[in-house]
XYZ file of C-alpha atoms in Angstrom:
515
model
C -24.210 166.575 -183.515
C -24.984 163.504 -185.826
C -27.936 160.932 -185.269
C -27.304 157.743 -186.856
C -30.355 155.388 -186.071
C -32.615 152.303 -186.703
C -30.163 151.142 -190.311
C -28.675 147.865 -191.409
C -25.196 147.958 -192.999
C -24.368 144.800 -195.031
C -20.889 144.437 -195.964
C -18.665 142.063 -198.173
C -16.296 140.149 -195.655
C -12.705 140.417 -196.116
C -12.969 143.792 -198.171
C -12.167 145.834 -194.970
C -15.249 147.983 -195.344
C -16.582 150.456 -191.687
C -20.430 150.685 -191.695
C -20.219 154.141 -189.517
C -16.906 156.108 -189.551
C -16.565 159.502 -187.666
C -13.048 161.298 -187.751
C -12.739 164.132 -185.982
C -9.556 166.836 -186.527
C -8.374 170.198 -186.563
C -9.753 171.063 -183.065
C -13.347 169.744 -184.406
C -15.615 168.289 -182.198
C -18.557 166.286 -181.796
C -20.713 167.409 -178.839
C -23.423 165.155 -179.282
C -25.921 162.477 -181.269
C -25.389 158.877 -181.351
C -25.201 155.552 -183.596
C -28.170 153.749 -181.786
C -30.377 150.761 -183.090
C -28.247 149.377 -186.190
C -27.441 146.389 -187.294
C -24.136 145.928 -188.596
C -22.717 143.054 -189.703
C -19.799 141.953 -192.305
C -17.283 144.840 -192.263
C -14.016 144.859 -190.797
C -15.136 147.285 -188.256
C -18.694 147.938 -187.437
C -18.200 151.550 -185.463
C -14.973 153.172 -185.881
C -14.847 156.492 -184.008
C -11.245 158.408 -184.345
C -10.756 161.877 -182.837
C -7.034 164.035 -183.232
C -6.607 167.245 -181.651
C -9.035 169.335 -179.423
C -10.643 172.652 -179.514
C -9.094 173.796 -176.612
C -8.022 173.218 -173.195
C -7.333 169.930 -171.333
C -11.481 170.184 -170.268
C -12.443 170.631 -173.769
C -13.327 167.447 -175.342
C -12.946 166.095 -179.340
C -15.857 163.719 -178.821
C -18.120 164.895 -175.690
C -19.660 162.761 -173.095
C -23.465 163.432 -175.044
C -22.514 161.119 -177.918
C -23.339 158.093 -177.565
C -23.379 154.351 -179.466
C -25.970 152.580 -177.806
C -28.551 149.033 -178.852
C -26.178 148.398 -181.780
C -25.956 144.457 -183.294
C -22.448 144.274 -184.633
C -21.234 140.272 -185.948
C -19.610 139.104 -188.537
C -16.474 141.691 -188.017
C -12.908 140.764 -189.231
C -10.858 143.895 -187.420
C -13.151 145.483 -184.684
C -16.658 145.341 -183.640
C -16.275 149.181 -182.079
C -12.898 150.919 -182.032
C -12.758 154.262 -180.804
C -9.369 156.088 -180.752
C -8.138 159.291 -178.994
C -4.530 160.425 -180.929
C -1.940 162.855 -180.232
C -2.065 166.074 -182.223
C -0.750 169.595 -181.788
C -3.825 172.123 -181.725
C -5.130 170.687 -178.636
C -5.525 168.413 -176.090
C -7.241 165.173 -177.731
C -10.127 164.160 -175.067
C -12.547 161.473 -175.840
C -15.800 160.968 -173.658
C -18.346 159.266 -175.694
C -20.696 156.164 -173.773
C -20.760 152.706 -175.367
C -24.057 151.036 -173.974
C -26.497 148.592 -174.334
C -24.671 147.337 -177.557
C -24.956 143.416 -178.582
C -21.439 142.708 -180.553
C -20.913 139.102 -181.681
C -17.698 137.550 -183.006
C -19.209 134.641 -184.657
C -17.174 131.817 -181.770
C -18.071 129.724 -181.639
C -20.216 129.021 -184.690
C -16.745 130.239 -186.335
C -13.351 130.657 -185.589
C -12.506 134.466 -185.267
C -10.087 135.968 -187.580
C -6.899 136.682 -186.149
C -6.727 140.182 -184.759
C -10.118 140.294 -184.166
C -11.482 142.412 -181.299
C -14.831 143.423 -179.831
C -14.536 146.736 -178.139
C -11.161 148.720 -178.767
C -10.219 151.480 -177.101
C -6.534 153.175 -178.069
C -5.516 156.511 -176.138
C -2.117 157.075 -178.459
C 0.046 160.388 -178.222
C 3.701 159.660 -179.978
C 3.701 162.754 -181.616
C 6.500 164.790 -180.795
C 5.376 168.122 -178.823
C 2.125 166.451 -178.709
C -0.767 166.834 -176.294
C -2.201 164.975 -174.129
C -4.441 162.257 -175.549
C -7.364 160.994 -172.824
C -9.484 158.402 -173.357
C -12.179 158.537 -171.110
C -15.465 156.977 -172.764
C -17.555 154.649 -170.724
C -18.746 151.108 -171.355
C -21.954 149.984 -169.610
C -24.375 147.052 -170.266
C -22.699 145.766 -173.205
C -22.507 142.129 -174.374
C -19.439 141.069 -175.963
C -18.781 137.740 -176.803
C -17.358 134.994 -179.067
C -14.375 136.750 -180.086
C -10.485 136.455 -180.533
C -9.944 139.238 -177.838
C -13.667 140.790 -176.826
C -12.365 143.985 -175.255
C -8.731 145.399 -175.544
C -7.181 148.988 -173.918
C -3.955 150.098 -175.601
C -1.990 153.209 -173.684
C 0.537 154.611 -176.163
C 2.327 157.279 -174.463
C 6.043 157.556 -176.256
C 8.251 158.455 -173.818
C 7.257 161.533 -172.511
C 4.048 162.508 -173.579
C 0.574 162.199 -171.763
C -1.653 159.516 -173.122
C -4.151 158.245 -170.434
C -6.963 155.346 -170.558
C -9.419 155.980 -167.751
C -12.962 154.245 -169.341
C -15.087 153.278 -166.893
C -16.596 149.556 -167.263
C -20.185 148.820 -165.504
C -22.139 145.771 -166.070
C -20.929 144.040 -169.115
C -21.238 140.707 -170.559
C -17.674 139.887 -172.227
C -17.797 136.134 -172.461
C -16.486 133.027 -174.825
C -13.305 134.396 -176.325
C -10.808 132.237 -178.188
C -7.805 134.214 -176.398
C -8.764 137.070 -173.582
C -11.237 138.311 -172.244
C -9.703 141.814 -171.289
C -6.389 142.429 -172.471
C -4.673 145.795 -171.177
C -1.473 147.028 -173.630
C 1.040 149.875 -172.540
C 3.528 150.717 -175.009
C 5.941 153.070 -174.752
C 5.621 153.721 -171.544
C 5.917 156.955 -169.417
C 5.724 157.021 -165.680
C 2.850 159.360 -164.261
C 1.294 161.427 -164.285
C 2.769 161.560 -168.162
C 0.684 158.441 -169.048
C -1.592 155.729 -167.076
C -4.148 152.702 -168.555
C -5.968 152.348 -165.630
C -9.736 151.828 -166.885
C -12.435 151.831 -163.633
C -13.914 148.335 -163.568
C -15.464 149.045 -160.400
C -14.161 151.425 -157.404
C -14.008 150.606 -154.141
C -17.311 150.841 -151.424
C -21.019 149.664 -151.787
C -22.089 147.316 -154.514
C -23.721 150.381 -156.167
C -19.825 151.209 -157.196
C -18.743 148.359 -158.410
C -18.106 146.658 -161.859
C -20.299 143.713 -161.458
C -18.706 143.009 -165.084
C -19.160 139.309 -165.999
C -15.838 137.948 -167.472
C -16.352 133.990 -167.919
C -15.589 131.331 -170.407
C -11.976 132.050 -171.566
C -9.009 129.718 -172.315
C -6.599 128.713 -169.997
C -3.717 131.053 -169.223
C -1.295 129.635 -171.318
C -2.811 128.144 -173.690
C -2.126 130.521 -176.249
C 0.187 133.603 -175.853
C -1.898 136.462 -174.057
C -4.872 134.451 -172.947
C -6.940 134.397 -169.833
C -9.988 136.162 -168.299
C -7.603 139.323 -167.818
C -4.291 140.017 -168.984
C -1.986 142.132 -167.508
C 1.092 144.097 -169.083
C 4.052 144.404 -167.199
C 4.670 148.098 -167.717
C 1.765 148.639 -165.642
C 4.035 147.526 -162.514
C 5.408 150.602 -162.843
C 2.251 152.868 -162.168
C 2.467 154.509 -159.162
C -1.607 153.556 -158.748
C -3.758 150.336 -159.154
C -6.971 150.243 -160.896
C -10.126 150.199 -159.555
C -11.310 146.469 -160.200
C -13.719 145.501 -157.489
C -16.733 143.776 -157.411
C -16.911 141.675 -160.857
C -17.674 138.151 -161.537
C -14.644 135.362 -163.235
C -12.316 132.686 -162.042
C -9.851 133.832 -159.261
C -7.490 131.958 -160.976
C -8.212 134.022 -164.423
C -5.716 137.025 -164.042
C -2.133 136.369 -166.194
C 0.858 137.328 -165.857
C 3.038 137.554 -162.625
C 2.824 140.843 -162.522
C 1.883 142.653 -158.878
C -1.126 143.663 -159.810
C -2.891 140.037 -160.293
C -2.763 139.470 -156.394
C -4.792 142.723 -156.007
C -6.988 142.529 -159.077
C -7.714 138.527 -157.841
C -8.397 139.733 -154.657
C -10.448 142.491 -155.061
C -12.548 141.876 -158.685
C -13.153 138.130 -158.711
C -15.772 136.286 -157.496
C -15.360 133.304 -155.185
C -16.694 130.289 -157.473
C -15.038 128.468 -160.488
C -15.873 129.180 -164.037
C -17.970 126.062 -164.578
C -20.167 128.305 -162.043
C -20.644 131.545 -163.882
C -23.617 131.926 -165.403
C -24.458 134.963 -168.033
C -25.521 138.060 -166.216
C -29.246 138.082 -166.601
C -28.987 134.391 -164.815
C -27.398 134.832 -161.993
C -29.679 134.157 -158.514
C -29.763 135.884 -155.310
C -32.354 135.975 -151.813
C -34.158 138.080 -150.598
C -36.862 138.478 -148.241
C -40.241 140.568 -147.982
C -41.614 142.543 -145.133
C -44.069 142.124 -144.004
C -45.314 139.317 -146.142
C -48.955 138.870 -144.296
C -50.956 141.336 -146.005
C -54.615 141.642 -145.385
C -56.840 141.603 -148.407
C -57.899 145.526 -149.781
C -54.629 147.497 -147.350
C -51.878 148.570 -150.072
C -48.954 148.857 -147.105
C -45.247 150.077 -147.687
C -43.388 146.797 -148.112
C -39.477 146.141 -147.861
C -37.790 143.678 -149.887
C -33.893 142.845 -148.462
C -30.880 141.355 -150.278
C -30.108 138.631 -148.774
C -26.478 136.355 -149.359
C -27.076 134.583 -153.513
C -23.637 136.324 -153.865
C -20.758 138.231 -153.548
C -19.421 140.860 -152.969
C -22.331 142.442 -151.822
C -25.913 141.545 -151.374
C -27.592 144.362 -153.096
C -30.451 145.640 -155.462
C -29.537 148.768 -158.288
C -31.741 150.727 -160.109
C -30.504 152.014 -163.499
C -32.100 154.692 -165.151
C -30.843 154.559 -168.343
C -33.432 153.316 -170.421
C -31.246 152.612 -173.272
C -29.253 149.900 -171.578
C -29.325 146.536 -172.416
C -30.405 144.548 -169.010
C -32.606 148.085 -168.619
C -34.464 148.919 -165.723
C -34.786 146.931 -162.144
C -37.913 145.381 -163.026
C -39.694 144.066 -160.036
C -43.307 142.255 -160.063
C -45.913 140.779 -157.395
C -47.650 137.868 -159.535
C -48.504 139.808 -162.665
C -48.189 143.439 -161.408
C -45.693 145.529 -162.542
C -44.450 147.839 -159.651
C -43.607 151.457 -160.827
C -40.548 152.535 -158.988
C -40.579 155.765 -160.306
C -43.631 155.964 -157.646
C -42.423 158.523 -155.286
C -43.102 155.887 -152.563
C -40.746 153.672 -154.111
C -37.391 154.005 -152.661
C -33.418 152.199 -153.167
C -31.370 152.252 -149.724
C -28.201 154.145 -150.633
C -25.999 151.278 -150.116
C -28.521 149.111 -152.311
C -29.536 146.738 -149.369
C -33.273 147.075 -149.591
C -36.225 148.459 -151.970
C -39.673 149.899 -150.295
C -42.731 149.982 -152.274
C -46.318 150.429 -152.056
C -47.698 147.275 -152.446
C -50.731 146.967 -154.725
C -54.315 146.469 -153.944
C -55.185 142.498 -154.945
C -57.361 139.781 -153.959
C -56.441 137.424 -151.068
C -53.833 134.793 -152.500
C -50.105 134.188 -152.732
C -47.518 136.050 -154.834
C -44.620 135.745 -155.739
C -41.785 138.564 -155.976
C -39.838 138.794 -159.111
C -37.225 141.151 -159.631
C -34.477 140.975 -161.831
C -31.563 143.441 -161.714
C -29.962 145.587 -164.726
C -26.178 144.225 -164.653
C -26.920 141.987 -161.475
C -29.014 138.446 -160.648
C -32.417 137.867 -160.584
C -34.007 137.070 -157.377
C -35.295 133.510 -156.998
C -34.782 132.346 -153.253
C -35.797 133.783 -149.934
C -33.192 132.480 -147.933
C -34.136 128.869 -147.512
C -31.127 127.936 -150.162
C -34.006 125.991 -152.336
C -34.074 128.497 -154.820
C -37.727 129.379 -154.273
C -39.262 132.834 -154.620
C -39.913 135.251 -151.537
C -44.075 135.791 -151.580
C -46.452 137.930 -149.997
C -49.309 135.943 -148.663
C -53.222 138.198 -148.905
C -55.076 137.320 -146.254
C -59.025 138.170 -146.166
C -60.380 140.645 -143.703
C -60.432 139.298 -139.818
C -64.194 138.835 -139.867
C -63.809 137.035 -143.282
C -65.055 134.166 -141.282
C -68.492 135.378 -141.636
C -68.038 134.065 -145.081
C -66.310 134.751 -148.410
C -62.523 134.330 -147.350
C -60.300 131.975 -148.967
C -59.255 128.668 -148.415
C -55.543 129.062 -147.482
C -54.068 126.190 -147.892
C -56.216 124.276 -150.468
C -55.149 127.170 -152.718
C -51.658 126.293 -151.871
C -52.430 123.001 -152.442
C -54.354 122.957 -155.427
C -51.981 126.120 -156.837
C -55.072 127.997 -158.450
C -57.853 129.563 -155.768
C -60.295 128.740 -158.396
C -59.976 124.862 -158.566
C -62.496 122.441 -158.646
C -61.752 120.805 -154.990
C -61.059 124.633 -153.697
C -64.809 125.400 -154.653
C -65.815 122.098 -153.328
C -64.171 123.103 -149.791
C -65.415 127.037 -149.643
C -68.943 125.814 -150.757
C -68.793 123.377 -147.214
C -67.249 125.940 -145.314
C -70.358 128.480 -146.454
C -73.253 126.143 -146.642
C -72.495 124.027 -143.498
C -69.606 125.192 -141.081
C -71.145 128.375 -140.988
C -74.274 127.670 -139.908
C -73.435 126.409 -136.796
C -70.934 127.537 -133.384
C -68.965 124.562 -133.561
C -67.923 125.527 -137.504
C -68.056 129.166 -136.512
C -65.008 127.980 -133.966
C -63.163 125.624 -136.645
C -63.382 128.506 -139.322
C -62.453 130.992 -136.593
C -59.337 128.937 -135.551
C -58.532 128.001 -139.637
C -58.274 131.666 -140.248
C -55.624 132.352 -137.261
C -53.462 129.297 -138.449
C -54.006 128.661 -142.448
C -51.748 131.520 -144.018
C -48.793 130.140 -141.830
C -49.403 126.332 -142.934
C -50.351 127.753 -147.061
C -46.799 129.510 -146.696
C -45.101 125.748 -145.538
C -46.910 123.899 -147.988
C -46.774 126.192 -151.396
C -43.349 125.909 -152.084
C -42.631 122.021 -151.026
C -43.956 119.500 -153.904
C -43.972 116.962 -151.720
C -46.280 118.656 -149.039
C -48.558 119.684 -151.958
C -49.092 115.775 -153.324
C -49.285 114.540 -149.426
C -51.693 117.486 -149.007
C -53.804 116.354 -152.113
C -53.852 112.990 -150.707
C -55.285 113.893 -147.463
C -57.676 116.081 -148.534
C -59.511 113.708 -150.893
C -61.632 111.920 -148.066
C -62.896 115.842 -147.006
C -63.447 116.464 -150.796
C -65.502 113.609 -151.349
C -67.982 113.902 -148.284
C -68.328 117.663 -148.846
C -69.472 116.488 -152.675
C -71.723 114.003 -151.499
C -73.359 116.397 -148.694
C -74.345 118.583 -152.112
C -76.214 115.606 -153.001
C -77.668 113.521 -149.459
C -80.895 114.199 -147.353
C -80.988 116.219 -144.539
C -80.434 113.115 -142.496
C -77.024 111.887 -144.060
C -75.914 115.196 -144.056
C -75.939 116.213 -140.986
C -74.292 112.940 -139.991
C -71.506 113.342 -142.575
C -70.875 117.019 -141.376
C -70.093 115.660 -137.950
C -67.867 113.299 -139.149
C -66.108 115.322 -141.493
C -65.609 118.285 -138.849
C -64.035 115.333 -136.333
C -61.752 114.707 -139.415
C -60.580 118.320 -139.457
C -59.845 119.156 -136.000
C -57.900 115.690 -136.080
C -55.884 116.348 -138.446
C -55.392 120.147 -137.618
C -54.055 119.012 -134.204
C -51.897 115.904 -136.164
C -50.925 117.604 -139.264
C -51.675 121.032 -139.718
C -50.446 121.352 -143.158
C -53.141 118.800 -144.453
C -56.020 121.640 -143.269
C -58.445 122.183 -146.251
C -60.632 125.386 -145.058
């Protein structure tokens, strides 16, 4: 096990320099430890990670699933931000298992052009040995950005003719964005039919949202343009396999996928989104709705709430929770205003096809909140379902006999956007001081509280209801200042005339109600 962490390797460009290099032979092999936290930048390959021969059997692996290279900066590379190989030998099965995650590798595009050759992520599973093993390349790549490269991710298969070299990396929830050629490039020389060899990387299986890619592959030339160019591009030999890969449920161009191979139709079909490229956003920007239930709360109760995907995009509506801390879009982080919610709360629950999250909701003050949550390889949420991009909120009602006093002023805080504003004081000083001290404002208050958190939850997201609610509201502001300051007399006149205002209004407009 080696631990490589939290150093900067500087190199001279062009001298074909590696900043870590691990080759591992003889039936060696590296259980464990990681490359985590560097920052790389000027070598020809940032993280080169080369393993020949097992120790053993087929299950036996050269470089085990516990190493990992993970919150790595890699730019400035002429030959290969990461390159990890798997290569035929004779003492034992060569099996590669290692997780690339959470790494931030930048080809300098387009602040530069790339060099030629250049690529972000490699992955080679070779075996032309003769009499040579089988060579498997199985390591993982999840919540990676990759972008502004010549090629940002490339899988060669390199089987001879007869021996066993097989590409099976799973992809989840990468960036790979702005190359100058491809995006994903898939290479199978020497090709064997299987089960001798297969490049069939998992970029997302079939079923819920929770198994697929949700990759984002956006912002590459034309197919073309240049030879081998486009989102994703296909090698013929892979007509041949007897299987297709899993490639559902990831975000590019449906139009993206070269070559006219039989594979495109299904990899179109069933991995790329159903909007243009000018419409792809990076991952940590895309937007999708939701809704809350229930989203009347009553002030002080701390109920089980239920927040549901909604339609912002395809192919499935649905919230994940990773729990790999080390990734780079982490955790599901979800908020109410400025709470964070802890979902490892054993309250806290993810529907096991991802459609809804329950959590306790937490004790605050009457108000409105807004939800924000943000998913790690997925959108953020930012509409509830009205298609104007505005956030689902939970609206805190005071206590049913709030009208006793001391509840809040619904929709002036909507209004006004801050419960503590000037004019809301104003209002909730009337409401205490006058409406309150007699059955007639007993009734108005009574009948505010059963109808002001519906109009609050109209008004609070519409800027247009807020300034013609502002507007109204200014006559009811000014008498309730100037009953602070007349007799006895002139206020008792003003209150009747200012209560005639309300209920007019209330039955006219009920959105321009102030308390």
């Amino acid at each position: 096990q080696v631990v490589v962490r939290n150093t900067n390797f500087t190199g001279e460009f062009g001298a074909g320099e590696t900043a870590a290099e691990f080759n591992i032979s003889s039936g060696g092999d590296l259980s464990g430890g990681s490359v985590e936290g560097c920052t790389i930048t000027g070598c020809a390959i940032g993280i080169n990670v080369q393993a020949t021969d097992g120790s053993g059997g087929i299950a036996d692996y050269a470089i085990g699933t516990g190493f990992e290279i993970k919150g790595n900066s890699i730019s400035n590379f002429s030959l290969a931000g990461v390159r990890i190989g798997a290569l035929s030998g004779t003492t034992g099965p060569c099996r590669v298992g290692c997780l690339v995650t959470g790494n931030d590798i930048n080809g300098g595009y387009p602040i530069f052009t790339p060099p030629s050759g250049q690529v972000g992520l490699l992955l080679d599973s070779s075996n032309t040995t003769p009499g040579g093993l089988a060579a498997l390349m199985e390591s993982g790549a999840q919540y990676n950005e990759i972008i502004g490269c010549e090629t940002c991710v490339k899988l060669t298969t390199n089987g001879g003719t007869s021996n066993q070299a097989d590409l099976t990396s799973a992809f989840l929830g990468n960036l790979i964005q702005l190359s100058t050629q491809a995006g994903v490039v898939f290479e199978v020389n020497g090709f064997a039919p299987s089960p001798f060899s297969n490049n069939l990387p998992n970029f997302g299986t079939y079923g819920s949202f929770l198994q697929a890619g949700r990759n984002v592959i956006s912002n590459h030339p034309p197919i073309g343009v240049v030879p081998a160019t486009g989102a994703v591009v296909l090698d013929l030999d892979m007509d041949s396999f007897l299987s297709k890969p899993d490639f559902h449920g990831n975000w590019w161009d449906q139009s993206a996928v070269s070559e006219g191979s039989v594979l495109s139709t299904f990899i179109n079909t069933n991995g790329a989104s159903f909007f243009g490229t000018s419409q792809l956003s990076p991952v940590f920007q895309f937007s999708m709705e939701a809704s809350v239930s229930p989203s009347t709360i009553t002030e002080g109760s701390t109920p089980l709430v239920k927040v549901s995907a909604g339609e912002g995009f395809l192919p499935n509506s649905a919230f994940f929770h990773d729990f790999d801390l080390d990734s780079l879009l982490e955790n599901m982080v979800v908020n109410v205003g400025n709470i964070l919610i802890d979902l490892n709360d054993s309250e806290s629950s993810l529907s096991s096809d991802g459609s809804s999250l329950t959590f306790r909701f937490p004790n605050l003050s009457a108000g409105t909140y807004n939800l924000n949550l943000q998913n790690p390889g997925g959108p953020f949420v930012t509409d509830n379902g009205s298609g104007t991009g505005t956030l689902p909120n939970f609206q805190v009602n005071a206590p049913s006999g709030s009208a006793e006093g001391g509840g809040p002023c619904f929709v002036a805080t909507a209004v006004f956007e801050n419960p503590h504003a000037a004019e809301v004081e104003t209002l909730r000083r009337f409401r205490d001081r006058w409406l309150l001290t007699w059955e007639g404002g007993k009734t108005f208050v009574s009948w505010y509280y059963e109808n002001g958190s519906t109009v609050a939850e109209w008004v609070a997201p519409r800027p247009w209801a807020r300034a013609a609610s502002r507007a109204a509201l200014a006559p009811p502001i000014w008498m309730a200042t100037a009953l602070e300051r007349w007799n006895p007399g002139q206020r008792l006149l003003a209150g009747v005339v200012l209560l005639g205002l309300a209920f007019s209004l209330g039955r006219r407009r009920p959105m321009f109600l102030s308390t």
